[in-house]
C-alpha atoms as a PDB file:
ATOM      1  CA  MET A   1       0.239  -0.173   0.183  1.00  0.00           C
ATOM      2  CA  ASP A   2       1.556   2.998  -1.124  1.00  0.00           C
ATOM      3  CA  ILE A   3      -0.246   6.123   0.973  1.00  0.00           C
ATOM      4  CA  GLN A   4       0.856   8.542  -1.934  1.00  0.00           C
ATOM      5  CA  ARG A   5      -1.431   6.854  -3.970  1.00  0.00           C
ATOM      6  CA  PHE A   6      -4.058   8.279  -1.664  1.00  0.00           C
ATOM      7  CA  THR A   7      -5.606  11.823  -2.489  1.00  0.00           C
ATOM      8  CA  HIS A   8      -4.777  15.297  -0.115  1.00  0.00           C
ATOM      9  CA  LYS A   9      -8.676  14.445   1.530  1.00  0.00           C
ATOM     10  CA  ALA A  10      -7.804  10.324   2.154  1.00  0.00           C
ATOM     11  CA  GLN A  11      -4.170  11.438   3.579  1.00  0.00           C
ATOM     12  CA  GLU A  12      -5.995  14.052   5.649  1.00  0.00           C
ATOM     13  CA  ALA A  13      -8.129  11.230   7.314  1.00  0.00           C
ATOM     14  CA  VAL A  14      -5.633   9.136   7.630  1.00  0.00           C
ATOM     15  CA  LEU A  15      -3.751  11.529  10.041  1.00  0.00           C
ATOM     16  CA  ALA A  16      -6.672  12.819  11.537  1.00  0.00           C
ATOM     17  CA  ALA A  17      -7.601   9.527  12.756  1.00  0.00           C
ATOM     18  CA  GLN A  18      -4.209   9.338  14.638  1.00  0.00           C
ATOM     19  CA  ASP A  19      -5.022  12.534  16.239  1.00  0.00           C
ATOM     20  CA  VAL A  20      -8.427  11.488  16.980  1.00  0.00           C
ATOM     21  CA  ALA A  21      -6.788   8.520  18.614  1.00  0.00           C
ATOM     22  CA  ARG A  22      -4.219  10.704  20.383  1.00  0.00           C
ATOM     23  CA  LEU A  23      -6.676  13.207  21.925  1.00  0.00           C
ATOM     24  CA  ASN A  24      -8.768  10.482  23.510  1.00  0.00           C
ATOM     25  CA  GLY A  25      -5.319   8.788  25.116  1.00  0.00           C
ATOM     26  CA  GLN A  26      -5.810   5.857  23.260  1.00  0.00           C
ATOM     27  CA  PRO A  27      -3.002   4.316  22.124  1.00  0.00           C
ATOM     28  CA  GLU A  28      -4.609   2.135  18.783  1.00  0.00           C
ATOM     29  CA  VAL A  29      -5.675   3.642  16.032  1.00  0.00           C
ATOM     30  CA  GLY A  30      -8.643   1.793  14.662  1.00  0.00           C
ATOM     31  CA  THR A  31     -11.488   1.998  12.500  1.00  0.00           C
ATOM     32  CA  LEU A  32     -13.797   4.030  14.519  1.00  0.00           C
ATOM     33  CA  HIS A  33     -11.074   6.590  14.469  1.00  0.00           C
ATOM     34  CA  LEU A  34     -11.035   6.819  10.877  1.00  0.00           C
ATOM     35  CA  LEU A  35     -14.543   6.756  10.794  1.00  0.00           C
ATOM     36  CA  ARG A  36     -14.574   9.862  13.194  1.00  0.00           C
ATOM     37  CA  ALA A  37     -12.459  11.575  10.813  1.00  0.00           C
ATOM     38  CA  LEU A  38     -14.411  11.097   7.316  1.00  0.00           C
ATOM     39  CA  LEU A  39     -17.262  12.665   9.441  1.00  0.00           C
ATOM     40  CA  ASP A  40     -15.338  15.747  10.588  1.00  0.00           C
ATOM     41  CA  GLN A  41     -14.252  16.314   7.061  1.00  0.00           C
ATOM     42  CA  ALA A  42     -17.202  18.900   6.473  1.00  0.00           C
ATOM     43  CA  ASP A  43     -16.595  19.441   3.130  1.00  0.00           C
ATOM     44  CA  GLY A  44     -15.845  16.312   2.334  1.00  0.00           C
ATOM     45  CA  VAL A  45     -17.167  13.629   0.208  1.00  0.00           C
ATOM     46  CA  VAL A  46     -18.333  11.422   2.973  1.00  0.00           C
ATOM     47  CA  VAL A  47     -20.214  13.612   4.346  1.00  0.00           C
ATOM     48  CA  GLN A  48     -22.064  14.826   1.306  1.00  0.00           C
ATOM     49  CA  VAL A  49     -22.991  11.278   0.445  1.00  0.00           C
ATOM     50  CA  LEU A  50     -24.493  10.195   3.496  1.00  0.00           C
ATOM     51  CA  GLY A  51     -26.596  13.731   3.128  1.00  0.00           C
ATOM     52  CA  ARG A  52     -27.586  11.978  -0.542  1.00  0.00           C
ATOM     53  CA  MET A  53     -28.576   8.732   1.337  1.00  0.00           C
ATOM     54  CA  GLY A  54     -30.582  10.390   4.022  1.00  0.00           C
ATOM     55  CA  ILE A  55     -28.358   9.386   7.099  1.00  0.00           C
ATOM     56  CA  ASP A  56     -29.071  11.039  10.478  1.00  0.00           C
ATOM     57  CA  THR A  57     -25.430  12.031  10.585  1.00  0.00           C
ATOM     58  CA  ARG A  58     -26.477  13.276  13.767  1.00  0.00           C
ATOM     59  CA  GLN A  59     -27.482  10.241  15.438  1.00  0.00           C
ATOM     60  CA  LEU A  60     -24.472   8.419  13.407  1.00  0.00           C
ATOM     61  CA  ASP A  61     -22.391  10.971  15.471  1.00  0.00           C
ATOM     62  CA  VAL A  62     -23.452  10.295  18.857  1.00  0.00           C
ATOM     63  CA  GLN A  63     -23.424   6.851  18.418  1.00  0.00           C
ATOM     64  CA  LEU A  64     -19.832   7.164  17.177  1.00  0.00           C
ATOM     65  CA  THR A  65     -18.528   9.509  20.189  1.00  0.00           C
ATOM     66  CA  SER A  66     -19.754   6.744  22.285  1.00  0.00           C
ATOM     67  CA  ALA A  67     -18.184   3.943  21.069  1.00  0.00           C
ATOM     68  CA  LEU A  68     -15.003   6.365  21.010  1.00  0.00           C
ATOM     69  CA  HIS A  69     -15.449   6.785  24.591  1.00  0.00           C
ATOM     70  CA  ARG A  70     -15.685   2.545  25.168  1.00  0.00           C
ATOM     71  CA  LEU A  71     -12.272   2.244  23.560  1.00  0.00           C
ATOM     72  CA  PRO A  72      -8.961   1.589  26.084  1.00  0.00           C
ATOM     73  CA  GLN A  73      -6.901   4.755  27.052  1.00  0.00           C
ATOM     74  CA  VAL A  74      -3.833   4.901  28.740  1.00  0.00           C
ATOM     75  CA  ARG A  75      -2.205   7.842  30.563  1.00  0.00           C
ATOM     76  CA  GLY A  76       0.654   9.528  29.566  1.00  0.00           C
ATOM     77  CA  ASP A  77       2.948   9.334  26.418  1.00  0.00           C
ATOM     78  CA  ALA A  78       2.399   6.153  23.976  1.00  0.00           C
ATOM     79  CA  ASP A  79       3.152   5.451  20.614  1.00  0.00           C
ATOM     80  CA  LEU A  80       0.424   4.975  18.513  1.00  0.00           C
ATOM     81  CA  THR A  81      -0.130   2.064  16.322  1.00  0.00           C
ATOM     82  CA  LEU A  82      -2.530   1.433  13.436  1.00  0.00           C
ATOM     83  CA  SER A  83      -5.239  -1.786  14.471  1.00  0.00           C
ATOM     84  CA  ARG A  84      -4.747  -4.695  12.168  1.00  0.00           C
ATOM     85  CA  ALA A  85      -8.708  -3.860  11.247  1.00  0.00           C
ATOM     86  CA  LEU A  86      -7.394  -0.617  10.255  1.00  0.00           C
ATOM     87  CA  ARG A  87      -4.685  -1.988   8.048  1.00  0.00           C
ATOM     88  CA  ASP A  88      -7.048  -4.115   6.404  1.00  0.00           C
ATOM     89  CA  VAL A  89      -9.252  -1.443   5.780  1.00  0.00           C
ATOM     90  CA  LEU A  90      -6.693   0.883   4.115  1.00  0.00           C
ATOM     91  CA  VAL A  91      -5.131  -2.200   2.069  1.00  0.00           C
ATOM     92  CA  ALA A  92      -8.794  -2.848   0.984  1.00  0.00           C
ATOM     93  CA  ALA A  93      -8.976   0.688   0.004  1.00  0.00           C
ATOM     94  CA  HIS A  94      -6.254   0.627  -2.073  1.00  0.00           C
ATOM     95  CA  ASP A  95      -6.766  -2.578  -3.803  1.00  0.00           C
ATOM     96  CA  SER A  96     -10.464  -1.459  -4.612  1.00  0.00           C
ATOM     97  CA  LEU A  97      -8.776   1.311  -7.199  1.00  0.00           C
ATOM     98  CA  ALA A  98      -8.475  -0.966 -10.173  1.00  0.00           C
ATOM     99  CA  PRO A  99     -12.519  -2.008 -10.472  1.00  0.00           C
ATOM    100  CA  PHE A 100     -13.482   1.797 -10.012  1.00  0.00           C
ATOM    101  CA  GLY A 101     -11.034   2.493 -12.789  1.00  0.00           C
ATOM    102  CA  ASP A 102      -9.165   4.982 -10.342  1.00  0.00           C
ATOM    103  CA  GLN A 103      -5.545   6.033  -9.814  1.00  0.00           C
ATOM    104  CA  TYR A 104      -5.785   7.485  -5.898  1.00  0.00           C
ATOM    105  CA  VAL A 105      -7.799   5.973  -2.982  1.00  0.00           C
ATOM    106  CA  SER A 106      -9.998   9.016  -1.994  1.00  0.00           C
ATOM    107  CA  THR A 107     -12.281   9.305   0.945  1.00  0.00           C
ATOM    108  CA  GLU A 108     -15.096   7.320  -0.747  1.00  0.00           C
ATOM    109  CA  HIS A 109     -12.889   4.160  -0.980  1.00  0.00           C
ATOM    110  CA  LEU A 110     -12.155   4.518   2.805  1.00  0.00           C
ATOM    111  CA  LEU A 111     -15.931   4.743   3.598  1.00  0.00           C
ATOM    112  CA  LEU A 112     -16.297   1.429   1.340  1.00  0.00           C
ATOM    113  CA  ALA A 113     -13.739  -0.383   2.955  1.00  0.00           C
ATOM    114  CA  LEU A 114     -14.746   0.770   6.461  1.00  0.00           C
ATOM    115  CA  ILE A 115     -18.238  -0.815   5.047  1.00  0.00           C
ATOM    116  CA  GLU A 116     -16.761  -4.180   3.518  1.00  0.00           C
ATOM    117  CA  ARG A 117     -13.593  -4.745   5.730  1.00  0.00           C
ATOM    118  CA  GLY A 118     -14.459  -2.986   8.927  1.00  0.00           C
ATOM    119  CA  ASP A 119     -14.352  -4.766  12.141  1.00  0.00           C
ATOM    120  CA  GLU A 120     -16.936  -5.545  15.016  1.00  0.00           C
ATOM    121  CA  ARG A 121     -16.884  -2.017  16.221  1.00  0.00           C
ATOM    122  CA  VAL A 122     -17.675   0.191  13.000  1.00  0.00           C
ATOM    123  CA  LYS A 123     -19.341  -2.526  10.613  1.00  0.00           C
ATOM    124  CA  PRO A 124     -22.663  -2.691  13.232  1.00  0.00           C
ATOM    125  CA  LEU A 125     -22.825   1.378  13.643  1.00  0.00           C
ATOM    126  CA  LEU A 126     -22.526   1.692   9.855  1.00  0.00           C
ATOM    127  CA  ALA A 127     -25.142  -1.120   9.273  1.00  0.00           C
ATOM    128  CA  GLU A 128     -27.937   0.404  12.006  1.00  0.00           C
ATOM    129  CA  ASN A 129     -27.837   3.688  10.451  1.00  0.00           C
ATOM    130  CA  GLY A 130     -28.539   2.282   7.264  1.00  0.00           C
ATOM    131  CA  VAL A 131     -24.709   2.781   5.835  1.00  0.00           C
ATOM    132  CA  THR A 132     -24.732   0.433   3.007  1.00  0.00           C
ATOM    133  CA  SER A 133     -22.058  -0.441  -0.084  1.00  0.00           C
ATOM    134  CA  ASP A 134     -25.052  -0.181  -2.412  1.00  0.00           C
ATOM    135  CA  GLY A 135     -26.481   2.993  -1.006  1.00  0.00           C
ATOM    136  CA  VAL A 136     -23.005   4.471  -1.198  1.00  0.00           C
ATOM    137  CA  LEU A 137     -22.440   3.692  -4.534  1.00  0.00           C
ATOM    138  CA  ARG A 138     -25.780   4.958  -5.771  1.00  0.00           C
ATOM    139  CA  ALA A 139     -25.459   8.124  -4.225  1.00  0.00           C
ATOM    140  CA  LEU A 140     -22.202   8.639  -5.236  1.00  0.00           C
ATOM    141  CA  GLN A 141     -23.590   8.547  -9.030  1.00  0.00           C
ATOM    142  CA  ALA A 142     -25.474  11.351  -7.787  1.00  0.00           C
ATOM    143  CA  VAL A 143     -22.987  13.111  -6.256  1.00  0.00           C
END
């Protein structure tokens, strides 16, 4: 996986996910942190897509915040590591370029990878809120 093949917004999301983990005192950057970073990009495609799908992003935000607060925390300085699930999501997003005919991983690739390859924390959260791959793909066509 080559981070240089990520769009500027996708790179920002990965870095912001690390910041979310650090600010919450969580040493492992996971899928929930990436979802938070994507939702925090107010001018990003993910927010537009979810809006187009009719997703109540406020409800999703509240549930995501609650899930983030339940993650393990540490005090003091700790080196951040990427969770295995997040690494799998980033690789899946990268591997999905060919079917879309894209050259760069964008934030919508990251969202689709969270839906399809996310872990037991993020997949149910997205499903419960009606965020599906088919819905995202349809909304992307409209956007």
